[in-house]
């Protein structure tokens, strides 16, 4: 089959590799000049910033995409394990490091939180692994056609229920640990799913397993090296790439996708099309004659964020890790600000990455690159004036960076707000897509096929299985499976 993939982000690249491995002729159309999509890059004044995700977990899922074309990820990419995965800083001045390996993390907890919580950690890891093994093959790495598909493996479903997967994440963590700092370290990942820990299902502890147990990695050359490597492997396997190619319509005839039309008017025919745009954007811009599915049109979206990229003179504080989380004093109220009140957190928790610690191209000699992320309401929940609110949050972040000891002699900078995410094609102005509420998870999430348009498949964070690097890599594989079903 001749398959066109729209978008060279991680989901599109994963789809292209898996499709090529199935023997299809694959063409990837990317509007930017380089691969990456949301895993983009900004080059300015001698600094190079990764503009997308900064936390890479589950490298085996990346390797699956390379192996689809008979290659290995380490043929193209060098990954470094980060230990600690995170440095967590609290308002009382204390610090906890999320260490790689059960024994190392147990020792960290014993030293900082006591022997009872240290013993509880071992049981916690056992629980996380059981959740992961129950979820991944049966509920994540699968295509769903209808809600009853949840029961096609009743043993796995019963196992997930028995493990408490449908309880709430926050209380599940609190039952296991007494130290409130551990509650935050092991439940903040719910933000990736677009929910407060108190609201998220415990099955999303699988995200905690991915980074806190399996480990966090960083590629040599920065996060941008991942899409570069995937694109090179796909090219070597025979996939065709066209950059600077903007698709403005998915062409259809008699209820079937027939190819695409480019912005310049050129038409390209295909037997199948894989689209990786945010789903509401894809329907509105590329399929205007097809109504947007309800869950994508009226669904609940995850909170957004402000990201501040800074190139500064000077070195980071010696205690800084690659990934640093600075927790505010407030916790539950902060989520209410984001999800209910629609305003910036009164007492924010922030993520600060220092990519130049492990990426020599990120900053010139004697300088440091910083990536500061503060969660914010998305554009549907919060009606904020971002041209004025963005600079206000920047000043607040600057004050705290100085208080925490980071260098702030700014050489270059870029502030990205929800309004900017919207302009980049992300619905509701959030890079985290549809939230993972129960009604937007598994078979209830926006499907990666549309029965009204045969031959069209979707991939990316708005569809199955969801948000995050591991999930979008899987989404590309699931899209390739859908195309394979068309040939049977």
CSV table of C-alpha atoms in Angstrom, one decimal:
chain,number,residue,atom,x,y,z
A,1,UNK,CA,0.0,0.0,0.0
A,2,UNK,CA,1.0,3.6,-0.5
A,3,UNK,CA,0.6,5.4,2.8
A,4,UNK,CA,1.0,9.1,3.6
A,5,UNK,CA,1.8,10.2,7.1
A,6,UNK,CA,1.0,13.8,8.0
A,7,UNK,CA,3.5,15.1,10.5
A,8,UNK,CA,7.0,14.0,11.5
A,9,UNK,CA,6.5,14.2,15.3
A,10,UNK,CA,7.2,11.2,17.4
A,11,UNK,CA,3.9,9.5,16.7
A,12,UNK,CA,4.2,10.1,12.9
A,13,UNK,CA,7.8,8.8,12.9
A,14,UNK,CA,6.8,5.8,15.0
A,15,UNK,CA,4.0,5.1,12.5
A,16,UNK,CA,6.3,5.5,9.5
A,17,UNK,CA,8.8,3.0,10.9
A,18,UNK,CA,6.2,0.4,11.7
A,19,UNK,CA,4.4,0.9,8.4
A,20,UNK,CA,7.6,0.5,6.5
A,21,UNK,CA,8.3,-2.6,8.5
A,22,UNK,CA,5.0,-4.0,7.2
A,23,UNK,CA,6.3,-3.4,3.7
A,24,UNK,CA,4.2,-0.3,2.7
A,25,UNK,CA,5.5,2.5,0.7
A,26,UNK,CA,5.5,5.4,3.1
A,27,UNK,CA,5.7,9.2,2.5
A,28,UNK,CA,6.0,11.6,5.5
A,29,UNK,CA,4.8,15.2,5.0
A,30,UNK,CA,6.1,17.7,7.5
A,31,UNK,CA,5.3,21.4,7.4
A,32,UNK,CA,8.5,22.3,9.4
A,33,UNK,CA,12.0,22.2,8.1
A,34,UNK,CA,13.1,19.4,10.4
A,35,UNK,CA,11.4,16.4,12.1
A,36,UNK,CA,10.2,16.6,15.7
A,37,UNK,CA,6.7,18.1,15.8
A,38,UNK,CA,6.1,19.0,19.5
A,39,UNK,CA,9.7,17.7,20.2
A,40,UNK,CA,11.0,20.8,18.4
A,41,UNK,CA,14.0,23.0,18.8
A,42,UNK,CA,14.8,26.7,19.1
A,43,UNK,CA,18.3,28.0,18.1
A,44,UNK,CA,19.3,31.5,19.2
A,45,UNK,CA,22.4,33.4,20.3
A,46,UNK,CA,24.5,30.3,20.5
A,47,UNK,CA,21.9,28.4,22.6
A,48,UNK,CA,19.8,25.4,21.4
A,49,UNK,CA,16.6,24.7,23.3
A,50,UNK,CA,14.4,21.6,23.1
A,51,UNK,CA,10.9,23.2,22.9
A,52,UNK,CA,9.0,20.0,23.7
A,53,UNK,CA,9.0,17.3,26.3
A,54,UNK,CA,12.2,16.9,28.4
A,55,UNK,CA,11.5,13.6,30.3
A,56,UNK,CA,12.2,10.5,28.3
A,57,UNK,CA,11.1,7.1,29.7
A,58,UNK,CA,10.6,3.6,28.5
A,59,UNK,CA,13.4,3.5,25.9
A,60,UNK,CA,12.3,-0.1,25.0
A,61,UNK,CA,9.3,1.4,23.3
A,62,UNK,CA,11.6,3.6,21.2
A,63,UNK,CA,13.6,0.5,20.3
A,64,UNK,CA,10.5,-1.2,19.1
A,65,UNK,CA,10.0,1.4,16.4
A,66,UNK,CA,13.6,0.9,15.2
A,67,UNK,CA,13.4,-2.9,15.3
A,68,UNK,CA,10.3,-2.7,13.0
A,69,UNK,CA,12.7,-1.9,10.1
A,70,UNK,CA,15.5,-4.2,11.3
A,71,UNK,CA,17.5,-1.7,13.2
A,72,UNK,CA,18.2,-0.7,16.8
A,73,UNK,CA,17.9,2.6,18.5
A,74,UNK,CA,21.5,2.5,19.8
A,75,UNK,CA,22.6,2.3,16.1
A,76,UNK,CA,21.5,5.9,15.8
A,77,UNK,CA,21.2,7.3,19.3
A,78,UNK,CA,23.1,7.2,22.6
A,79,UNK,CA,20.9,7.4,25.7
A,80,UNK,CA,22.2,8.3,29.2
A,81,UNK,CA,20.4,7.2,32.3
A,82,UNK,CA,19.8,10.1,34.6
A,83,UNK,CA,20.4,9.3,38.3
A,84,UNK,CA,18.8,11.0,40.1
A,85,UNK,CA,15.8,11.1,37.8
A,86,UNK,CA,14.5,14.2,39.7
A,87,UNK,CA,15.6,16.4,42.5
A,88,UNK,CA,12.5,17.4,44.5
A,89,UNK,CA,12.7,20.5,46.6
A,90,UNK,CA,10.1,21.4,49.2
A,91,UNK,CA,9.1,24.6,50.8
A,92,UNK,CA,10.6,23.6,54.2
A,93,UNK,CA,14.0,23.5,52.6
A,94,UNK,CA,14.3,19.7,52.4
A,95,UNK,CA,15.3,17.8,49.3
A,96,UNK,CA,14.5,14.3,48.1
A,97,UNK,CA,16.2,12.7,45.1
A,98,UNK,CA,14.3,10.1,43.0
A,99,UNK,CA,17.0,7.6,42.5
A,100,UNK,CA,17.3,4.8,39.9
A,101,UNK,CA,17.0,1.3,41.3
A,102,UNK,CA,14.9,0.0,44.2
A,103,UNK,CA,17.8,-0.3,46.6
A,104,UNK,CA,19.1,3.3,45.9
A,105,UNK,CA,15.6,4.8,46.3
A,106,UNK,CA,14.8,2.7,49.4
A,107,UNK,CA,18.0,4.1,51.0
A,108,UNK,CA,17.1,7.7,50.0
A,109,UNK,CA,13.7,7.3,51.6
A,110,UNK,CA,15.2,5.6,54.7
A,111,UNK,CA,17.6,8.5,55.1
A,112,UNK,CA,15.0,11.3,54.6
A,113,UNK,CA,11.7,9.8,55.6
A,114,UNK,CA,12.4,6.9,57.9
A,115,UNK,CA,12.5,3.1,57.9
A,116,UNK,CA,8.7,2.5,57.7
A,117,UNK,CA,8.3,4.5,54.5
A,118,UNK,CA,11.4,2.8,53.1
A,119,UNK,CA,9.9,-0.6,53.7
A,120,UNK,CA,6.6,0.6,52.2
A,121,UNK,CA,8.5,1.6,49.0
A,122,UNK,CA,9.5,-2.0,48.3
A,123,UNK,CA,5.8,-3.1,48.4
A,124,UNK,CA,4.9,0.0,46.4
A,125,UNK,CA,7.2,-1.0,43.6
A,126,UNK,CA,5.7,-4.5,43.5
A,127,UNK,CA,2.3,-3.0,43.2
A,128,UNK,CA,3.4,-0.6,40.4
A,129,UNK,CA,4.9,-3.5,38.4
A,130,UNK,CA,1.8,-5.6,38.7
A,131,UNK,CA,-0.3,-2.6,37.5
A,132,UNK,CA,2.1,-2.1,34.6
A,133,UNK,CA,2.0,-5.7,33.5
A,134,UNK,CA,-1.8,-5.8,33.7
A,135,UNK,CA,-2.2,-2.5,31.8
A,136,UNK,CA,0.4,-2.3,29.1
A,137,UNK,CA,-0.4,-5.4,26.9
A,138,UNK,CA,-4.2,-5.4,27.5
A,139,UNK,CA,-5.3,-1.8,27.9
A,140,UNK,CA,-2.6,0.5,26.5
A,141,UNK,CA,-0.9,-1.3,23.6
A,142,UNK,CA,-4.2,-2.2,22.0
A,143,UNK,CA,-6.8,-0.7,19.6
A,144,UNK,CA,-10.3,-0.4,20.9
A,145,UNK,CA,-13.4,-0.4,18.7
A,146,UNK,CA,-16.1,-0.4,21.4
A,147,UNK,CA,-16.4,-0.2,25.2
A,148,UNK,CA,-17.1,-4.0,25.5
A,149,UNK,CA,-13.5,-4.5,24.2
A,150,UNK,CA,-12.5,-3.9,27.8
A,151,UNK,CA,-13.8,-7.3,28.6
A,152,UNK,CA,-12.1,-9.2,25.8
A,153,UNK,CA,-9.5,-10.2,28.4
A,154,UNK,CA,-11.6,-10.7,31.5
A,155,UNK,CA,-8.7,-12.1,33.5
A,156,UNK,CA,-6.6,-9.0,33.0
A,157,UNK,CA,-9.6,-6.7,33.7
A,158,UNK,CA,-10.3,-8.6,36.9
A,159,UNK,CA,-6.6,-8.3,37.8
A,160,UNK,CA,-6.7,-4.5,37.3
A,161,UNK,CA,-9.7,-4.2,39.5
A,162,UNK,CA,-8.2,-6.4,42.2
A,163,UNK,CA,-5.1,-4.2,42.2
A,164,UNK,CA,-7.2,-1.2,42.9
A,165,UNK,CA,-6.6,0.4,39.5
A,166,UNK,CA,-10.0,2.1,39.5
A,167,UNK,CA,-9.4,3.6,42.9
A,168,UNK,CA,-8.1,7.2,43.1
A,169,UNK,CA,-4.4,7.8,42.8
A,170,UNK,CA,-3.9,10.3,45.5
A,171,UNK,CA,-5.5,8.3,48.3
A,172,UNK,CA,-3.7,5.1,47.0
A,173,UNK,CA,-0.4,6.8,47.5
A,174,UNK,CA,-1.3,8.3,50.9
A,175,UNK,CA,-2.3,4.9,52.2
A,176,UNK,CA,1.2,3.6,51.5
A,177,UNK,CA,3.4,6.4,52.8
A,178,UNK,CA,3.2,8.6,55.8
A,179,UNK,CA,5.6,11.4,54.6
A,180,UNK,CA,3.6,14.0,52.6
A,181,UNK,CA,6.7,14.7,50.5
A,182,UNK,CA,6.4,11.1,49.1
A,183,UNK,CA,2.7,11.7,48.3
A,184,UNK,CA,3.8,14.5,46.0
A,185,UNK,CA,6.8,12.7,44.4
A,186,UNK,CA,4.7,9.7,43.5
A,187,UNK,CA,1.5,11.4,42.4
A,188,UNK,CA,2.5,14.6,40.6
A,189,UNK,CA,2.7,12.5,37.4
A,190,UNK,CA,-1.1,12.7,37.3
A,191,UNK,CA,-0.6,16.1,35.8
A,192,UNK,CA,0.7,14.4,32.7
A,193,UNK,CA,-2.8,12.9,32.4
A,194,UNK,CA,-4.4,16.2,33.0
A,195,UNK,CA,-5.9,15.5,36.4
A,196,UNK,CA,-5.3,16.3,40.1
A,197,UNK,CA,-4.0,13.2,42.0
A,198,UNK,CA,-7.1,13.2,44.0
A,199,UNK,CA,-9.2,12.8,40.8
A,200,UNK,CA,-6.9,10.5,38.7
A,201,UNK,CA,-7.5,6.8,38.7
A,202,UNK,CA,-4.8,4.8,40.4
A,203,UNK,CA,-4.1,3.0,37.1
A,204,UNK,CA,-2.2,6.1,36.1
A,205,UNK,CA,0.4,5.1,38.7
A,206,UNK,CA,1.8,3.4,35.6
A,207,UNK,CA,3.3,6.8,34.7
A,208,UNK,CA,5.0,6.8,38.1
A,209,UNK,CA,6.4,3.3,37.3
A,210,UNK,CA,7.8,4.5,34.0
A,211,UNK,CA,9.9,7.3,35.4
A,212,UNK,CA,10.5,6.5,39.1
A,213,UNK,CA,11.2,2.7,38.6
A,214,UNK,CA,12.2,2.1,34.9
A,215,UNK,CA,14.2,5.3,34.9
A,216,UNK,CA,14.5,8.7,33.1
A,217,UNK,CA,16.9,9.0,30.1
A,218,UNK,CA,18.5,11.8,28.2
A,219,UNK,CA,19.8,11.4,24.6
A,220,UNK,CA,23.2,12.6,23.6
A,221,UNK,CA,22.6,15.8,21.5
A,222,UNK,CA,19.4,16.7,23.4
A,223,UNK,CA,15.8,15.6,23.1
A,224,UNK,CA,15.8,16.7,19.5
A,225,UNK,CA,18.2,13.9,18.7
A,226,UNK,CA,15.4,11.4,19.1
A,227,UNK,CA,13.2,12.5,16.1
A,228,UNK,CA,16.4,13.1,14.1
A,229,UNK,CA,17.5,9.5,14.7
A,230,UNK,CA,14.0,8.1,14.0
A,231,UNK,CA,13.8,10.1,10.7
A,232,UNK,CA,17.3,8.9,9.7
A,233,UNK,CA,16.4,5.3,10.4
A,234,UNK,CA,13.2,5.6,8.4
A,235,UNK,CA,15.0,7.2,5.5
A,236,UNK,CA,17.6,4.4,5.5
A,237,UNK,CA,14.7,2.0,5.4
A,238,UNK,CA,13.2,3.7,2.3
A,239,UNK,CA,10.6,6.1,3.8
A,240,UNK,CA,10.4,9.4,1.8
A,241,UNK,CA,10.3,12.7,3.7
A,242,UNK,CA,9.1,16.0,2.4
A,243,UNK,CA,9.8,19.0,4.7
A,244,UNK,CA,8.2,22.4,4.3
A,245,UNK,CA,5.1,20.5,3.0
A,246,UNK,CA,1.9,21.8,4.6
A,247,UNK,CA,-1.2,19.7,4.1
A,248,UNK,CA,-4.4,21.7,3.9
A,249,UNK,CA,-6.9,19.0,3.1
A,250,UNK,CA,-7.3,15.2,3.4
A,251,UNK,CA,-9.0,14.3,0.1
A,252,UNK,CA,-11.9,11.9,0.1
A,253,UNK,CA,-14.2,10.2,-2.3
A,254,UNK,CA,-17.1,7.9,-1.6
A,255,UNK,CA,-16.4,7.7,2.1
A,256,UNK,CA,-12.7,6.9,1.7
A,257,UNK,CA,-9.5,8.9,2.1
A,258,UNK,CA,-7.8,9.1,-1.2
A,259,UNK,CA,-4.7,11.2,-0.3
A,260,UNK,CA,-4.0,14.8,0.6
A,261,UNK,CA,-3.8,18.3,-1.0
A,262,UNK,CA,-0.9,20.5,-0.2
A,263,UNK,CA,-1.1,24.2,0.5
A,264,UNK,CA,0.2,25.0,-2.9
A,265,UNK,CA,-2.5,23.0,-4.6
A,266,UNK,CA,-0.6,19.8,-5.4
A,267,UNK,CA,-2.5,16.6,-4.8
A,268,UNK,CA,-0.8,13.3,-3.6
A,269,UNK,CA,-2.7,10.1,-3.8
A,270,UNK,CA,-2.6,7.3,-1.2
A,271,UNK,CA,-4.3,4.1,-0.2
A,272,UNK,CA,-4.2,5.2,3.4
A,273,UNK,CA,-3.5,8.4,5.4
A,274,UNK,CA,-2.2,8.6,8.9
A,275,UNK,CA,-2.8,12.1,10.4
A,276,UNK,CA,-1.0,13.2,13.6
A,277,UNK,CA,-2.5,16.6,14.0
A,278,UNK,CA,-4.4,17.4,17.2
A,279,UNK,CA,-7.8,15.8,16.5
A,280,UNK,CA,-10.0,18.9,16.7
A,281,UNK,CA,-7.6,20.7,14.5
A,282,UNK,CA,-7.4,17.8,12.1
A,283,UNK,CA,-11.1,17.7,11.6
A,284,UNK,CA,-11.6,21.5,11.5
A,285,UNK,CA,-8.7,22.2,9.1
A,286,UNK,CA,-8.2,19.0,7.0
A,287,UNK,CA,-11.7,17.4,7.1
A,288,UNK,CA,-14.1,20.4,7.3
A,289,UNK,CA,-16.9,18.3,5.8
A,290,UNK,CA,-16.7,15.7,8.5
A,291,UNK,CA,-18.2,16.6,11.9
A,292,UNK,CA,-15.7,16.4,14.8
A,293,UNK,CA,-16.3,13.4,17.1
A,294,UNK,CA,-18.0,14.4,20.3
A,295,UNK,CA,-15.2,13.5,22.7
A,296,UNK,CA,-12.8,15.7,20.6
A,297,UNK,CA,-15.2,18.5,20.1
A,298,UNK,CA,-16.6,18.8,23.6
A,299,UNK,CA,-14.1,16.8,25.6
A,300,UNK,CA,-12.3,18.0,28.7
A,301,UNK,CA,-8.7,19.2,28.1
A,302,UNK,CA,-5.7,19.0,30.3
A,303,UNK,CA,-4.2,22.0,32.0
A,304,UNK,CA,-1.7,23.9,29.9
A,305,UNK,CA,1.6,25.5,30.9
A,306,UNK,CA,3.9,28.4,30.5
A,307,UNK,CA,7.4,27.4,29.4
A,308,UNK,CA,10.3,29.8,29.8
A,309,UNK,CA,13.5,29.0,27.8
A,310,UNK,CA,16.5,30.9,29.2
A,311,UNK,CA,20.1,31.1,28.0
A,312,UNK,CA,22.0,32.6,30.9
A,313,UNK,CA,25.6,33.4,31.8
A,314,UNK,CA,27.1,31.4,34.7
A,315,UNK,CA,26.9,27.9,36.1
A,316,UNK,CA,23.9,26.2,37.8
A,317,UNK,CA,24.1,25.6,41.5
A,318,UNK,CA,26.2,22.5,42.3
A,319,UNK,CA,23.2,20.7,43.8
A,320,UNK,CA,21.1,21.1,40.7
A,321,UNK,CA,20.1,18.0,38.8
A,322,UNK,CA,19.1,17.7,35.2
A,323,UNK,CA,15.4,17.6,36.3
A,324,UNK,CA,14.3,19.7,39.3
A,325,UNK,CA,10.9,20.0,40.8
A,326,UNK,CA,10.3,22.9,43.2
A,327,UNK,CA,7.1,22.1,45.1
A,328,UNK,CA,5.0,25.0,46.5
A,329,UNK,CA,3.5,24.8,50.0
A,330,UNK,CA,0.0,24.4,48.7
A,331,UNK,CA,-1.0,21.2,46.8
A,332,UNK,CA,-4.7,20.6,46.6
A,333,UNK,CA,-5.5,24.3,46.3
A,334,UNK,CA,-3.1,24.6,43.4
A,335,UNK,CA,-5.0,22.0,41.4
A,336,UNK,CA,-8.2,23.8,42.2
A,337,UNK,CA,-6.7,27.0,40.7
A,338,UNK,CA,-5.8,25.2,37.5
A,339,UNK,CA,-8.9,23.0,37.0
A,340,UNK,CA,-11.8,24.8,38.6
A,341,UNK,CA,-11.0,28.5,39.2
A,342,UNK,CA,-9.2,28.9,35.9
A,343,UNK,CA,-6.3,31.1,37.2
A,344,UNK,CA,-2.6,30.7,37.7
A,345,UNK,CA,-1.6,28.8,40.8
A,346,UNK,CA,-1.4,31.1,43.8
A,347,UNK,CA,1.4,29.0,45.3
A,348,UNK,CA,2.9,27.3,42.2
A,349,UNK,CA,5.0,24.2,41.9
A,350,UNK,CA,7.4,24.3,39.0
A,351,UNK,CA,9.7,22.1,37.0
A,352,UNK,CA,13.1,23.4,36.1
A,353,UNK,CA,15.4,21.4,33.7
A,354,UNK,CA,19.0,22.2,33.1
A,355,UNK,CA,19.7,20.6,29.7
A,356,UNK,CA,23.2,22.0,29.4
A,357,UNK,CA,24.3,19.6,32.2
A,358,UNK,CA,24.2,16.8,29.7
A,359,UNK,CA,23.9,18.5,26.3
A,360,UNK,CA,27.1,20.3,25.3
A,361,UNK,CA,25.3,22.0,22.4
A,362,UNK,CA,22.6,23.5,24.6
A,363,UNK,CA,24.8,26.5,25.8
A,364,UNK,CA,28.1,28.2,24.9
A,365,UNK,CA,31.0,27.7,27.3
A,366,UNK,CA,30.5,29.5,30.6
A,367,UNK,CA,26.7,29.6,30.1
A,368,UNK,CA,23.7,27.5,31.1
A,369,UNK,CA,20.4,26.7,29.5
A,370,UNK,CA,17.3,26.5,31.6
A,371,UNK,CA,13.8,25.2,30.9
A,372,UNK,CA,11.2,26.4,33.4
A,373,UNK,CA,7.6,25.1,33.3
A,374,UNK,CA,4.7,26.3,35.3
A,375,UNK,CA,1.3,24.6,34.9
A,376,UNK,CA,-1.5,27.0,34.0
A,377,UNK,CA,-5.2,26.7,33.0
A,378,UNK,CA,-5.9,25.9,29.4
A,379,UNK,CA,-7.8,28.4,27.3
A,380,UNK,CA,-11.2,26.8,27.9
A,381,UNK,CA,-11.0,26.9,31.7
A,382,UNK,CA,-9.2,30.1,32.1
A,383,UNK,CA,-10.1,33.4,30.3
A,384,UNK,CA,-6.7,35.1,30.9
A,385,UNK,CA,-5.1,38.0,29.0
A,386,UNK,CA,-1.9,36.2,28.1
A,387,UNK,CA,-0.1,39.2,26.6
A,388,UNK,CA,-0.1,40.7,30.1
A,389,UNK,CA,-0.3,37.5,32.2
A,390,UNK,CA,2.7,35.9,30.5
A,391,UNK,CA,5.1,38.7,31.5
A,392,UNK,CA,3.7,38.7,35.0
A,393,UNK,CA,4.4,35.0,35.4
A,394,UNK,CA,7.8,35.5,33.9
A,395,UNK,CA,8.7,38.0,36.6
A,396,UNK,CA,7.4,35.7,39.3
A,397,UNK,CA,9.5,32.8,37.9
A,398,UNK,CA,12.6,35.1,37.7
A,399,UNK,CA,12.3,36.0,41.4
A,400,UNK,CA,12.0,32.3,42.4
A,401,UNK,CA,14.9,31.2,40.2
A,402,UNK,CA,17.1,33.8,41.9
A,403,UNK,CA,15.9,32.6,45.3
A,404,UNK,CA,16.7,29.0,44.4
A,405,UNK,CA,20.2,29.9,43.3
A,406,UNK,CA,20.0,29.5,39.5
A,407,UNK,CA,21.9,31.9,37.3
A,408,UNK,CA,19.7,34.7,35.9
A,409,UNK,CA,22.1,36.9,33.8
A,410,UNK,CA,19.9,36.4,30.7
A,411,UNK,CA,21.5,36.3,27.3
A,412,UNK,CA,18.5,35.1,25.4
A,413,UNK,CA,15.0,33.9,26.2
A,414,UNK,CA,11.6,32.8,24.9
A,415,UNK,CA,8.4,32.6,26.8
A,416,UNK,CA,5.7,30.2,25.5
A,417,UNK,CA,2.1,30.7,26.8
A,418,UNK,CA,-1.2,28.8,26.1
A,419,UNK,CA,-1.9,31.3,23.4
A,420,UNK,CA,1.3,30.3,21.7
A,421,UNK,CA,0.4,26.6,22.0
A,422,UNK,CA,-2.9,27.3,20.3
A,423,UNK,CA,-1.2,29.1,17.5
A,424,UNK,CA,1.0,26.0,17.0
A,425,UNK,CA,-2.1,23.9,16.4
A,426,UNK,CA,-2.9,22.5,19.9
A,427,UNK,CA,-6.5,22.5,20.9
A,428,UNK,CA,-7.5,24.5,24.0
A,429,UNK,CA,-4.0,26.0,24.1
A,430,UNK,CA,-2.5,23.0,25.8
A,431,UNK,CA,0.4,20.7,24.7
A,432,UNK,CA,-1.1,17.9,26.9
A,433,UNK,CA,-4.2,17.3,24.8
A,434,UNK,CA,-7.4,15.6,26.1
A,435,UNK,CA,-7.4,14.9,29.8
A,436,UNK,CA,-7.4,11.2,30.9
A,437,UNK,CA,-10.7,11.2,32.7
A,438,UNK,CA,-12.5,7.8,32.8
A,439,UNK,CA,-14.8,8.9,29.9
A,440,UNK,CA,-11.8,9.9,27.8
A,441,UNK,CA,-9.6,6.8,28.4
A,442,UNK,CA,-9.2,3.5,26.6
A,443,UNK,CA,-12.3,2.7,24.4
A,444,UNK,CA,-13.9,6.1,25.4
A,445,UNK,CA,-11.0,8.2,24.1
A,446,UNK,CA,-11.2,9.6,20.6
A,447,UNK,CA,-10.7,6.7,18.3
A,448,UNK,CA,-7.8,6.4,15.9
A,449,UNK,CA,-10.1,5.5,13.1
A,450,UNK,CA,-13.3,7.1,11.8
A,451,UNK,CA,-15.9,4.7,10.2
A,452,UNK,CA,-17.1,7.7,8.1
A,453,UNK,CA,-13.8,7.9,6.4
A,454,UNK,CA,-12.2,4.6,5.5
A,455,UNK,CA,-8.5,4.5,5.0
A,456,UNK,CA,-7.9,7.4,7.5
A,457,UNK,CA,-6.1,6.7,10.7
A,458,UNK,CA,-5.0,9.0,13.5
A,459,UNK,CA,-2.0,9.0,15.8
A,460,UNK,CA,-0.8,11.3,18.6
A,461,UNK,CA,-1.7,12.4,22.1
A,462,UNK,CA,-5.3,13.2,21.4
A,463,UNK,CA,-6.1,9.6,20.4
A,464,UNK,CA,-5.3,6.1,21.7
A,465,UNK,CA,-3.6,5.6,24.1
A,466,UNK,CA,-2.9,9.1,25.2
A,467,UNK,CA,-0.3,11.7,26.3
A,468,UNK,CA,3.4,11.4,26.8
A,469,UNK,CA,6.4,10.1,24.8
A,470,UNK,CA,5.7,6.4,25.6
A,471,UNK,CA,2.1,6.8,24.7
A,472,UNK,CA,2.6,8.6,21.4
A,473,UNK,CA,5.2,6.1,20.3
A,474,UNK,CA,2.6,3.4,21.0
A,475,UNK,CA,0.0,5.4,19.1
A,476,UNK,CA,2.2,5.3,16.0
A,477,UNK,CA,2.4,1.5,16.3
A,478,UNK,CA,-1.4,1.2,16.8
A,479,UNK,CA,-2.0,3.4,13.7
A,480,UNK,CA,0.2,1.0,11.7
A,481,UNK,CA,-1.8,-1.9,13.0
A,482,UNK,CA,-5.0,-0.2,11.7
A,483,UNK,CA,-3.5,0.1,8.3
A,484,UNK,CA,-2.5,-3.5,8.4
A,485,UNK,CA,-6.1,-4.5,9.1
A,486,UNK,CA,-7.1,-2.8,5.9
A,487,UNK,CA,-5.1,-5.3,3.8
A,488,UNK,CA,-6.7,-8.3,5.4
